[in-house]
């Protein structure tokens, strides 16, 4: 009696064919997606939104990688960067570092140091030998960061953080900064921002 219940089963089968070119573009997309969030603070065109946020466009790739790794490990403390870096695996960090490193360094238009200040900065530079590591014109290389034209407020903050070891991921840099007189560091911060 009565009709039989009829069950409709809808099956959706999706075939995804992945040629190696597709795999490559899928990976590129993942990195493009992962870096979207960065622009919110580090800037769409590489100019950070806030002066306390460093330029990462055109920064040395090895250096960017080490910082992401250290944020994730908690060796470099940052309430903002730690949760972001924690979501990345090593391969992501290497790809993200490469991505930003290949972008052009933005010009923040910070004023050049006045002559007297520049002379003081260069005397301090010669006595410590900053460019022995940061290289000519403070361009950096590999795991040593570029400092030329970096945000002045950020340079001041991070050098202060090295001195208090709040930034504890490179004890050697902390030792160096503690051994350099504060007035010389202030001159260097002004000089580097204006390069
Ligand atoms: C909510 C804001 C914000 C977002 C989003 C953000 N950052 Fe940052 N980032 C900062 C701030 C602020 C610092 C400086 C931390 C400190 O004071 O030590 C920083 C520092 C860094 C540094 C260290 C640079 C240096 O010169 O030492 C790297 C590398 C970095 N961020 C990469 C990224 C990447 C890659 C992303 C996206 C996946 C990202 N950030 C997203 C705010 C942000
Ligand atoms: C022995 C090599 C060496 C010397 C000398 C040196 N540095 Fe560094 N510096 C480094 C390395 C390596 C880092 C990256 C540390 C890290 O991985 O966090 C660094 C990082 C920095 C940073 C942080 C940049 C950023 O984007 O957060 C500043 C600022 C800096 N150095 C300034 C100086 C100044 C100013 C001098 C000279 C008074 C100097 N350094 C001398 C090797 C050196």
PDB file of C-alpha atoms and ligand atoms in Angstrom:
ATOM      1  CA  UNK A   1       0.000   0.000   0.000  1.00  0.00           C
ATOM      2  CA  UNK A   2       1.160   3.552  -0.665  1.00  0.00           C
ATOM      3  CA  UNK A   3       4.171   4.598  -2.661  1.00  0.00           C
ATOM      4  CA  UNK A   4       7.658   3.486  -1.886  1.00  0.00           C
ATOM      5  CA  UNK A   5       9.898   6.173  -0.525  1.00  0.00           C
ATOM      6  CA  UNK A   6      12.267   7.284  -3.126  1.00  0.00           C
ATOM      7  CA  UNK A   7      15.703   8.363  -2.129  1.00  0.00           C
ATOM      8  CA  UNK A   8      17.651  10.628  -4.313  1.00  0.00           C
ATOM      9  CA  UNK A   9      21.276  10.507  -3.747  1.00  0.00           C
ATOM     10  CA  UNK A  10      23.178  13.233  -5.400  1.00  0.00           C
ATOM     11  CA  UNK A  11      26.776  12.564  -5.886  1.00  0.00           C
ATOM     12  CA  UNK A  12      29.082  15.347  -6.853  1.00  0.00           C
ATOM     13  CA  UNK A  13      32.372  14.127  -8.117  1.00  0.00           C
ATOM     14  CA  UNK A  14      34.990  16.671  -8.800  1.00  0.00           C
ATOM     15  CA  UNK A  15      38.016  15.742 -10.777  1.00  0.00           C
ATOM     16  CA  UNK A  16      40.992  17.934 -10.321  1.00  0.00           C
ATOM     17  CA  UNK A  17      43.744  17.442 -12.784  1.00  0.00           C
ATOM     18  CA  UNK A  18      47.004  18.841 -11.583  1.00  0.00           C
ATOM     19  CA  UNK A  19      49.709  19.307 -14.126  1.00  0.00           C
ATOM     20  CA  UNK A  20      53.032  20.428 -12.650  1.00  0.00           C
ATOM     21  CA  UNK A  21      52.352  23.980 -13.889  1.00  0.00           C
ATOM     22  CA  UNK A  22      49.109  23.983 -11.926  1.00  0.00           C
ATOM     23  CA  UNK A  23      50.903  22.759  -8.823  1.00  0.00           C
ATOM     24  CA  UNK A  24      53.410  25.577  -9.135  1.00  0.00           C
ATOM     25  CA  UNK A  25      50.741  28.254  -9.540  1.00  0.00           C
ATOM     26  CA  UNK A  26      48.761  26.751  -6.661  1.00  0.00           C
ATOM     27  CA  UNK A  27      51.830  27.086  -4.434  1.00  0.00           C
ATOM     28  CA  UNK A  28      52.388  30.663  -5.604  1.00  0.00           C
ATOM     29  CA  UNK A  29      48.776  31.403  -4.748  1.00  0.00           C
ATOM     30  CA  UNK A  30      49.247  30.041  -1.257  1.00  0.00           C
ATOM     31  CA  UNK A  31      52.167  32.397  -0.649  1.00  0.00           C
ATOM     32  CA  UNK A  32      50.229  35.320  -2.181  1.00  0.00           C
ATOM     33  CA  UNK A  33      47.403  34.473   0.215  1.00  0.00           C
ATOM     34  CA  UNK A  34      49.718  34.130   3.188  1.00  0.00           C
ATOM     35  CA  UNK A  35      51.299  37.548   2.617  1.00  0.00           C
ATOM     36  CA  UNK A  36      47.991  39.392   2.183  1.00  0.00           C
ATOM     37  CA  UNK A  37      47.744  39.995   5.923  1.00  0.00           C
ATOM     38  CA  UNK A  38      51.225  41.576   6.036  1.00  0.00           C
ATOM     39  CA  UNK A  39      50.181  44.583   3.932  1.00  0.00           C
ATOM     40  CA  UNK A  40      47.782  45.661   6.680  1.00  0.00           C
ATOM     41  CA  UNK A  41      50.791  46.840   8.710  1.00  0.00           C
ATOM     42  CA  UNK A  42      53.906  46.621   6.502  1.00  0.00           C
ATOM     43  CA  UNK A  43      52.071  48.503   3.736  1.00  0.00           C
ATOM     44  CA  UNK A  44      50.545  47.689   0.365  1.00  0.00           C
ATOM     45  CA  UNK A  45      53.418  49.340  -1.518  1.00  0.00           C
ATOM     46  CA  UNK A  46      56.055  48.537   1.110  1.00  0.00           C
ATOM     47  CA  UNK A  47      55.690  51.713   3.187  1.00  0.00           C
ATOM     48  CA  UNK A  48      54.670  50.674   6.703  1.00  0.00           C
ATOM     49  CA  UNK A  49      51.427  52.157   8.012  1.00  0.00           C
ATOM     50  CA  UNK A  50      53.014  53.009  11.368  1.00  0.00           C
ATOM     51  CA  UNK A  51      56.556  54.327  11.974  1.00  0.00           C
ATOM     52  CA  UNK A  52      57.141  51.628  14.628  1.00  0.00           C
ATOM     53  CA  UNK A  53      56.668  48.952  11.952  1.00  0.00           C
ATOM     54  CA  UNK A  54      59.803  48.124   9.959  1.00  0.00           C
ATOM     55  CA  UNK A  55      60.178  48.076   6.182  1.00  0.00           C
ATOM     56  CA  UNK A  56      60.339  44.473   4.971  1.00  0.00           C
ATOM     57  CA  UNK A  57      60.145  45.102   1.206  1.00  0.00           C
ATOM     58  CA  UNK A  58      63.633  44.674  -0.248  1.00  0.00           C
ATOM     59  CA  UNK A  59      65.059  43.471   3.092  1.00  0.00           C
ATOM     60  CA  UNK A  60      67.637  40.657   2.934  1.00  0.00           C
ATOM     61  CA  UNK A  61      65.951  37.300   2.468  1.00  0.00           C
ATOM     62  CA  UNK A  62      68.077  35.375   4.994  1.00  0.00           C
ATOM     63  CA  UNK A  63      67.423  38.035   7.594  1.00  0.00           C
ATOM     64  CA  UNK A  64      63.612  37.992   7.079  1.00  0.00           C
ATOM     65  CA  UNK A  65      63.648  34.218   7.421  1.00  0.00           C
ATOM     66  CA  UNK A  66      65.642  34.301  10.689  1.00  0.00           C
ATOM     67  CA  UNK A  67      63.261  36.890  12.175  1.00  0.00           C
ATOM     68  CA  UNK A  68      60.134  34.875  11.305  1.00  0.00           C
ATOM     69  CA  UNK A  69      61.786  31.780  12.778  1.00  0.00           C
ATOM     70  CA  UNK A  70      62.782  33.671  15.945  1.00  0.00           C
ATOM     71  CA  UNK A  71      59.313  35.214  16.350  1.00  0.00           C
ATOM     72  CA  UNK A  72      57.831  31.722  16.084  1.00  0.00           C
ATOM     73  CA  UNK A  73      60.315  30.309  18.604  1.00  0.00           C
ATOM     74  CA  UNK A  74      59.684  33.250  20.915  1.00  0.00           C
ATOM     75  CA  UNK A  75      63.398  34.174  20.877  1.00  0.00           C
ATOM     76  CA  UNK A  76      62.295  37.561  19.543  1.00  0.00           C
ATOM     77  CA  UNK A  77      59.245  38.740  21.418  1.00  0.00           C
ATOM     78  CA  UNK A  78      56.410  40.582  19.680  1.00  0.00           C
ATOM     79  CA  UNK A  79      52.754  40.277  20.574  1.00  0.00           C
ATOM     80  CA  UNK A  80      51.918  41.125  16.988  1.00  0.00           C
ATOM     81  CA  UNK A  81      54.422  39.033  15.042  1.00  0.00           C
ATOM     82  CA  UNK A  82      54.576  35.944  17.258  1.00  0.00           C
ATOM     83  CA  UNK A  83      51.047  34.642  16.509  1.00  0.00           C
ATOM     84  CA  UNK A  84      51.472  35.418  12.798  1.00  0.00           C
ATOM     85  CA  UNK A  85      54.834  33.644  12.490  1.00  0.00           C
ATOM     86  CA  UNK A  86      53.599  30.700  14.566  1.00  0.00           C
ATOM     87  CA  UNK A  87      51.202  29.731  11.786  1.00  0.00           C
ATOM     88  CA  UNK A  88      54.078  29.201   9.317  1.00  0.00           C
ATOM     89  CA  UNK A  89      56.230  26.168   8.596  1.00  0.00           C
ATOM     90  CA  UNK A  90      59.858  26.555   7.594  1.00  0.00           C
ATOM     91  CA  UNK A  91      59.056  26.245   3.858  1.00  0.00           C
ATOM     92  CA  UNK A  92      56.459  29.053   4.151  1.00  0.00           C
ATOM     93  CA  UNK A  93      58.951  31.304   5.930  1.00  0.00           C
ATOM     94  CA  UNK A  94      61.620  30.723   3.287  1.00  0.00           C
ATOM     95  CA  UNK A  95      59.128  31.466   0.488  1.00  0.00           C
ATOM     96  CA  UNK A  96      57.736  34.556   2.266  1.00  0.00           C
ATOM     97  CA  UNK A  97      61.277  35.841   2.885  1.00  0.00           C
ATOM     98  CA  UNK A  98      62.098  35.389  -0.799  1.00  0.00           C
ATOM     99  CA  UNK A  99      58.831  37.100  -1.781  1.00  0.00           C
ATOM    100  CA  UNK A 100      59.485  40.282   0.224  1.00  0.00           C
ATOM    101  CA  UNK A 101      63.187  40.350  -0.485  1.00  0.00           C
ATOM    102  CA  UNK A 102      62.524  40.530  -4.229  1.00  0.00           C
ATOM    103  CA  UNK A 103      60.350  43.662  -3.824  1.00  0.00           C
ATOM    104  CA  UNK A 104      61.872  47.137  -4.223  1.00  0.00           C
ATOM    105  CA  UNK A 105      62.942  48.928  -1.015  1.00  0.00           C
ATOM    106  CA  UNK A 106      60.552  51.900  -0.517  1.00  0.00           C
ATOM    107  CA  UNK A 107      61.802  55.453   0.014  1.00  0.00           C
ATOM    108  CA  UNK A 108      60.267  56.843   3.201  1.00  0.00           C
ATOM    109  CA  UNK A 109      61.631  60.280   2.343  1.00  0.00           C
ATOM    110  CA  UNK A 110      63.297  60.704   5.747  1.00  0.00           C
ATOM    111  CA  UNK A 111      65.650  63.709   5.892  1.00  0.00           C
ATOM    112  CA  UNK A 112      69.405  63.268   5.588  1.00  0.00           C
ATOM    113  CA  UNK A 113      71.346  63.750   8.804  1.00  0.00           C
ATOM    114  CA  UNK A 114      72.742  67.225   9.429  1.00  0.00           C
ATOM    115  CA  UNK A 115      76.543  67.438   8.886  1.00  0.00           C
ATOM    116  CA  UNK A 116      77.549  67.479  12.549  1.00  0.00           C
ATOM    117  CA  UNK A 117      75.315  64.521  13.360  1.00  0.00           C
ATOM    118  CA  UNK A 118      76.483  62.549  10.320  1.00  0.00           C
ATOM    119  CA  UNK A 119      80.118  63.097  11.384  1.00  0.00           C
ATOM    120  CA  UNK A 120      79.371  61.786  14.848  1.00  0.00           C
ATOM    121  CA  UNK A 121      77.566  58.754  13.390  1.00  0.00           C
ATOM    122  CA  UNK A 122      80.497  57.987  11.084  1.00  0.00           C
ATOM    123  CA  UNK A 123      83.007  58.262  13.946  1.00  0.00           C
ATOM    124  CA  UNK A 124      80.906  55.795  15.942  1.00  0.00           C
ATOM    125  CA  UNK A 125      80.585  53.559  12.900  1.00  0.00           C
ATOM    126  CA  UNK A 126      84.389  53.534  12.467  1.00  0.00           C
ATOM    127  CA  UNK A 127      85.049  52.732  16.100  1.00  0.00           C
ATOM    128  CA  UNK A 128      82.500  49.880  16.310  1.00  0.00           C
ATOM    129  CA  UNK A 129      82.857  48.716  12.720  1.00  0.00           C
ATOM    130  CA  UNK A 130      79.137  48.360  11.936  1.00  0.00           C
ATOM    131  CA  UNK A 131      79.794  48.144   8.211  1.00  0.00           C
ATOM    132  CA  UNK A 132      82.118  45.190   8.781  1.00  0.00           C
ATOM    133  CA  UNK A 133      78.859  43.229   9.087  1.00  0.00           C
ATOM    134  CA  UNK A 134      76.159  45.517   7.646  1.00  0.00           C
ATOM    135  CA  UNK A 135      78.391  46.206   4.629  1.00  0.00           C
ATOM    136  CA  UNK A 136      79.026  49.273   2.567  1.00  0.00           C
ATOM    137  CA  UNK A 137      76.245  51.888   2.771  1.00  0.00           C
ATOM    138  CA  UNK A 138      74.499  49.622   5.332  1.00  0.00           C
ATOM    139  CA  UNK A 139      72.896  47.510   2.590  1.00  0.00           C
ATOM    140  CA  UNK A 140      73.241  44.212   4.501  1.00  0.00           C
ATOM    141  CA  UNK A 141      73.572  40.746   3.010  1.00  0.00           C
ATOM    142  CA  UNK A 142      72.239  37.280   3.779  1.00  0.00           C
ATOM    143  CA  UNK A 143      71.254  37.144   7.442  1.00  0.00           C
ATOM    144  CA  UNK A 144      72.570  40.665   8.154  1.00  0.00           C
ATOM    145  CA  UNK A 145      69.839  43.283   7.665  1.00  0.00           C
ATOM    146  CA  UNK A 146      69.835  46.371   5.510  1.00  0.00           C
ATOM    147  CA  UNK A 147      69.662  49.435   7.785  1.00  0.00           C
ATOM    148  CA  UNK A 148      69.880  52.234   5.202  1.00  0.00           C
ATOM    149  CA  UNK A 149      66.568  54.116   4.983  1.00  0.00           C
ATOM    150  CA  UNK A 150      64.842  51.986   7.646  1.00  0.00           C
ATOM    151  CA  UNK A 151      62.159  53.776   9.668  1.00  0.00           C
ATOM    152  CA  UNK A 152      63.817  56.059  12.212  1.00  0.00           C
ATOM    153  CA  UNK A 153      61.325  55.334  15.014  1.00  0.00           C
ATOM    154  CA  UNK A 154      61.664  51.607  14.440  1.00  0.00           C
ATOM    155  CA  UNK A 155      65.494  51.785  14.501  1.00  0.00           C
ATOM    156  CA  UNK A 156      65.316  53.658  17.806  1.00  0.00           C
ATOM    157  CA  UNK A 157      62.895  51.118  19.259  1.00  0.00           C
ATOM    158  CA  UNK A 158      64.762  48.016  18.170  1.00  0.00           C
ATOM    159  CA  UNK A 159      68.180  49.330  19.287  1.00  0.00           C
ATOM    160  CA  UNK A 160      66.627  50.129  22.678  1.00  0.00           C
ATOM    161  CA  UNK A 161      65.172  46.591  22.707  1.00  0.00           C
ATOM    162  CA  UNK A 162      68.627  45.118  22.000  1.00  0.00           C
ATOM    163  CA  UNK A 163      70.035  47.119  24.906  1.00  0.00           C
ATOM    164  CA  UNK A 164      67.434  45.887  27.372  1.00  0.00           C
ATOM    165  CA  UNK A 165      67.620  42.396  25.780  1.00  0.00           C
ATOM    166  CA  UNK A 166      63.846  42.589  25.225  1.00  0.00           C
ATOM    167  CA  UNK A 167      65.038  41.683  21.747  1.00  0.00           C
ATOM    168  CA  UNK A 168      67.078  38.697  22.839  1.00  0.00           C
ATOM    169  CA  UNK A 169      67.457  36.775  19.601  1.00  0.00           C
ATOM    170  CA  UNK A 170      70.986  38.002  18.935  1.00  0.00           C
ATOM    171  CA  UNK A 171      72.972  38.460  22.168  1.00  0.00           C
ATOM    172  CA  UNK A 172      76.024  39.625  20.165  1.00  0.00           C
ATOM    173  CA  UNK A 173      74.086  42.619  18.802  1.00  0.00           C
ATOM    174  CA  UNK A 174      72.846  43.365  22.329  1.00  0.00           C
ATOM    175  CA  UNK A 175      76.442  43.328  23.630  1.00  0.00           C
ATOM    176  CA  UNK A 176      77.531  45.672  20.837  1.00  0.00           C
ATOM    177  CA  UNK A 177      74.660  48.096  21.419  1.00  0.00           C
ATOM    178  CA  UNK A 178      75.332  48.117  25.172  1.00  0.00           C
ATOM    179  CA  UNK A 179      79.009  48.880  24.484  1.00  0.00           C
ATOM    180  CA  UNK A 180      78.109  51.872  22.281  1.00  0.00           C
ATOM    181  CA  UNK A 181      77.338  55.180  24.038  1.00  0.00           C
ATOM    182  CA  UNK A 182      73.638  56.211  23.779  1.00  0.00           C
ATOM    183  CA  UNK A 183      74.542  59.555  22.154  1.00  0.00           C
ATOM    184  CA  UNK A 184      76.441  57.733  19.410  1.00  0.00           C
ATOM    185  CA  UNK A 185      73.481  55.394  18.871  1.00  0.00           C
ATOM    186  CA  UNK A 186      71.086  58.346  18.600  1.00  0.00           C
ATOM    187  CA  UNK A 187      73.383  59.861  15.953  1.00  0.00           C
ATOM    188  CA  UNK A 188      73.524  56.533  14.104  1.00  0.00           C
ATOM    189  CA  UNK A 189      69.729  56.129  14.130  1.00  0.00           C
ATOM    190  CA  UNK A 190      69.279  59.563  12.593  1.00  0.00           C
ATOM    191  CA  UNK A 191      72.063  58.937  10.070  1.00  0.00           C
ATOM    192  CA  UNK A 192      70.822  55.482   9.000  1.00  0.00           C
ATOM    193  CA  UNK A 193      67.217  56.662   8.535  1.00  0.00           C
ATOM    194  CA  UNK A 194      68.430  59.391   6.192  1.00  0.00           C
ATOM    195  CA  UNK A 195      70.574  57.128   3.970  1.00  0.00           C
TER     196      UNK A 195
HETATM  197  C1  LIG B   1      49.272  43.938  12.945  1.00  0.00           C
HETATM  198  C2  LIG B   1      50.476  44.482  12.317  1.00  0.00           C
HETATM  199  C3  LIG B   1      51.426  43.528  11.600  1.00  0.00           C
HETATM  200  C4  LIG B   1      51.113  42.528  10.698  1.00  0.00           C
HETATM  201  C5  LIG B   1      49.761  42.105  10.200  1.00  0.00           C
HETATM  202  C6  LIG B   1      52.402  41.961  10.283  1.00  0.00           C
HETATM  203  N1  LIG B   1      53.428  42.605  10.913  1.00  0.00           N
HETATM  204 FE1  LIG B   1      55.404  42.121  10.763  1.00  0.00          FE
HETATM  205  N2  LIG B   1      55.847  43.488  12.201  1.00  0.00           N
HETATM  206  C7  LIG B   1      54.942  44.326  12.824  1.00  0.00           C
HETATM  207  C8  LIG B   1      55.614  45.088  13.855  1.00  0.00           C
HETATM  208  C9  LIG B   1      54.965  46.133  14.777  1.00  0.00           C
HETATM  209  C10 LIG B   1      56.969  44.669  13.846  1.00  0.00           C
HETATM  210  C11 LIG B   1      58.085  45.146  14.781  1.00  0.00           C
HETATM  211  C12 LIG B   1      58.132  44.210  15.971  1.00  0.00           C
HETATM  212  C13 LIG B   1      59.135  44.708  16.991  1.00  0.00           C
HETATM  213  O1  LIG B   1      58.926  45.785  17.510  1.00  0.00           O
HETATM  214  O2  LIG B   1      60.135  44.039  17.240  1.00  0.00           O
HETATM  215  C14 LIG B   1      57.084  43.683  12.780  1.00  0.00           C
HETATM  216  C15 LIG B   1      58.277  43.058  12.447  1.00  0.00           C
HETATM  217  C16 LIG B   1      58.411  42.183  11.367  1.00  0.00           C
HETATM  218  C17 LIG B   1      59.670  41.643  10.907  1.00  0.00           C
HETATM  219  C18 LIG B   1      61.051  41.980  11.440  1.00  0.00           C
HETATM  220  C19 LIG B   1      61.670  43.045  10.550  1.00  0.00           C
HETATM  221  C20 LIG B   1      62.991  43.576  11.037  1.00  0.00           C
HETATM  222  O3  LIG B   1      63.509  44.539  10.423  1.00  0.00           O
HETATM  223  O4  LIG B   1      63.524  43.049  12.004  1.00  0.00           O
HETATM  224  C21 LIG B   1      59.387  40.826   9.849  1.00  0.00           C
HETATM  225  C22 LIG B   1      60.373  40.031   9.018  1.00  0.00           C
HETATM  226  C23 LIG B   1      57.952  40.849   9.654  1.00  0.00           C
HETATM  227  N3  LIG B   1      57.386  41.694  10.594  1.00  0.00           N
HETATM  228  C24 LIG B   1      57.279  40.149   8.670  1.00  0.00           C
HETATM  229  C25 LIG B   1      55.894  40.108   8.545  1.00  0.00           C
HETATM  230  C26 LIG B   1      55.191  39.258   7.614  1.00  0.00           C
HETATM  231  C27 LIG B   1      55.868  38.351   6.602  1.00  0.00           C
HETATM  232  C28 LIG B   1      53.858  39.451   7.815  1.00  0.00           C
HETATM  233  C29 LIG B   1      52.695  38.758   7.146  1.00  0.00           C
HETATM  234  C30 LIG B   1      52.724  37.325   7.092  1.00  0.00           C
HETATM  235  C31 LIG B   1      53.724  40.446   8.876  1.00  0.00           C
HETATM  236  N4  LIG B   1      54.983  40.812   9.294  1.00  0.00           N
HETATM  237  C32 LIG B   1      52.525  40.929   9.370  1.00  0.00           C
HETATM  238  C33 LIG B   1      53.591  44.429  12.535  1.00  0.00           C
HETATM  239  C34 LIG B   1      52.881  43.560  11.729  1.00  0.00           C
HETATM  240  C1  LIG B   2      79.500  41.386  14.147  1.00  0.00           C
HETATM  241  C2  LIG B   2      78.562  41.797  13.142  1.00  0.00           C
HETATM  242  C3  LIG B   2      77.743  43.064  13.406  1.00  0.00           C
HETATM  243  C4  LIG B   2      78.208  44.322  13.776  1.00  0.00           C
HETATM  244  C5  LIG B   2      79.639  44.765  14.024  1.00  0.00           C
HETATM  245  C6  LIG B   2      77.014  45.155  13.867  1.00  0.00           C
HETATM  246  N1  LIG B   2      75.892  44.432  13.570  1.00  0.00           N
HETATM  247 FE1  LIG B   2      73.966  45.097  13.644  1.00  0.00          FE
HETATM  248  N2  LIG B   2      73.297  43.240  13.229  1.00  0.00           N
HETATM  249  C7  LIG B   2      74.081  42.133  12.964  1.00  0.00           C
HETATM  250  C8  LIG B   2      73.221  40.980  12.735  1.00  0.00           C
HETATM  251  C9  LIG B   2      73.670  39.574  12.402  1.00  0.00           C
HETATM  252  C10 LIG B   2      71.901  41.439  12.908  1.00  0.00           C
HETATM  253  C11 LIG B   2      70.629  40.592  12.841  1.00  0.00           C
HETATM  254  C12 LIG B   2      70.294  40.121  14.214  1.00  0.00           C
HETATM  255  C13 LIG B   2      69.077  39.234  14.206  1.00  0.00           C
HETATM  256  O1  LIG B   2      69.101  38.198  13.539  1.00  0.00           O
HETATM  257  O2  LIG B   2      68.118  39.585  14.886  1.00  0.00           O
HETATM  258  C14 LIG B   2      71.984  42.858  13.219  1.00  0.00           C
HETATM  259  C15 LIG B   2      70.875  43.668  13.448  1.00  0.00           C
HETATM  260  C16 LIG B   2      70.924  45.026  13.619  1.00  0.00           C
HETATM  261  C17 LIG B   2      69.766  45.895  13.726  1.00  0.00           C
HETATM  262  C18 LIG B   2      68.312  45.476  13.644  1.00  0.00           C
HETATM  263  C19 LIG B   2      67.748  45.800  12.266  1.00  0.00           C
HETATM  264  C20 LIG B   2      66.297  45.496  12.122  1.00  0.00           C
HETATM  265  O3  LIG B   2      65.795  45.579  11.006  1.00  0.00           O
HETATM  266  O4  LIG B   2      65.655  45.177  13.118  1.00  0.00           O
HETATM  267  C21 LIG B   2      70.233  47.173  13.907  1.00  0.00           C
HETATM  268  C22 LIG B   2      69.412  48.431  14.066  1.00  0.00           C
HETATM  269  C23 LIG B   2      71.683  47.104  13.897  1.00  0.00           C
HETATM  270  N3  LIG B   2      72.065  45.789  13.716  1.00  0.00           N
HETATM  271  C24 LIG B   2      72.522  48.195  14.046  1.00  0.00           C
HETATM  272  C25 LIG B   2      73.904  48.119  14.114  1.00  0.00           C
HETATM  273  C26 LIG B   2      74.753  49.265  14.349  1.00  0.00           C
HETATM  274  C27 LIG B   2      74.253  50.694  14.481  1.00  0.00           C
HETATM  275  C28 LIG B   2      76.041  48.791  14.425  1.00  0.00           C
HETATM  276  C29 LIG B   2      77.308  49.553  14.751  1.00  0.00           C
HETATM  277  C30 LIG B   2      77.226  50.464  15.908  1.00  0.00           C
HETATM  278  C31 LIG B   2      75.972  47.343  14.213  1.00  0.00           C
HETATM  279  N4  LIG B   2      74.655  46.982  14.028  1.00  0.00           N
HETATM  280  C32 LIG B   2      77.048  46.493  14.210  1.00  0.00           C
HETATM  281  C33 LIG B   2      75.449  42.106  12.905  1.00  0.00           C
HETATM  282  C34 LIG B   2      76.283  43.151  13.284  1.00  0.00           C
END
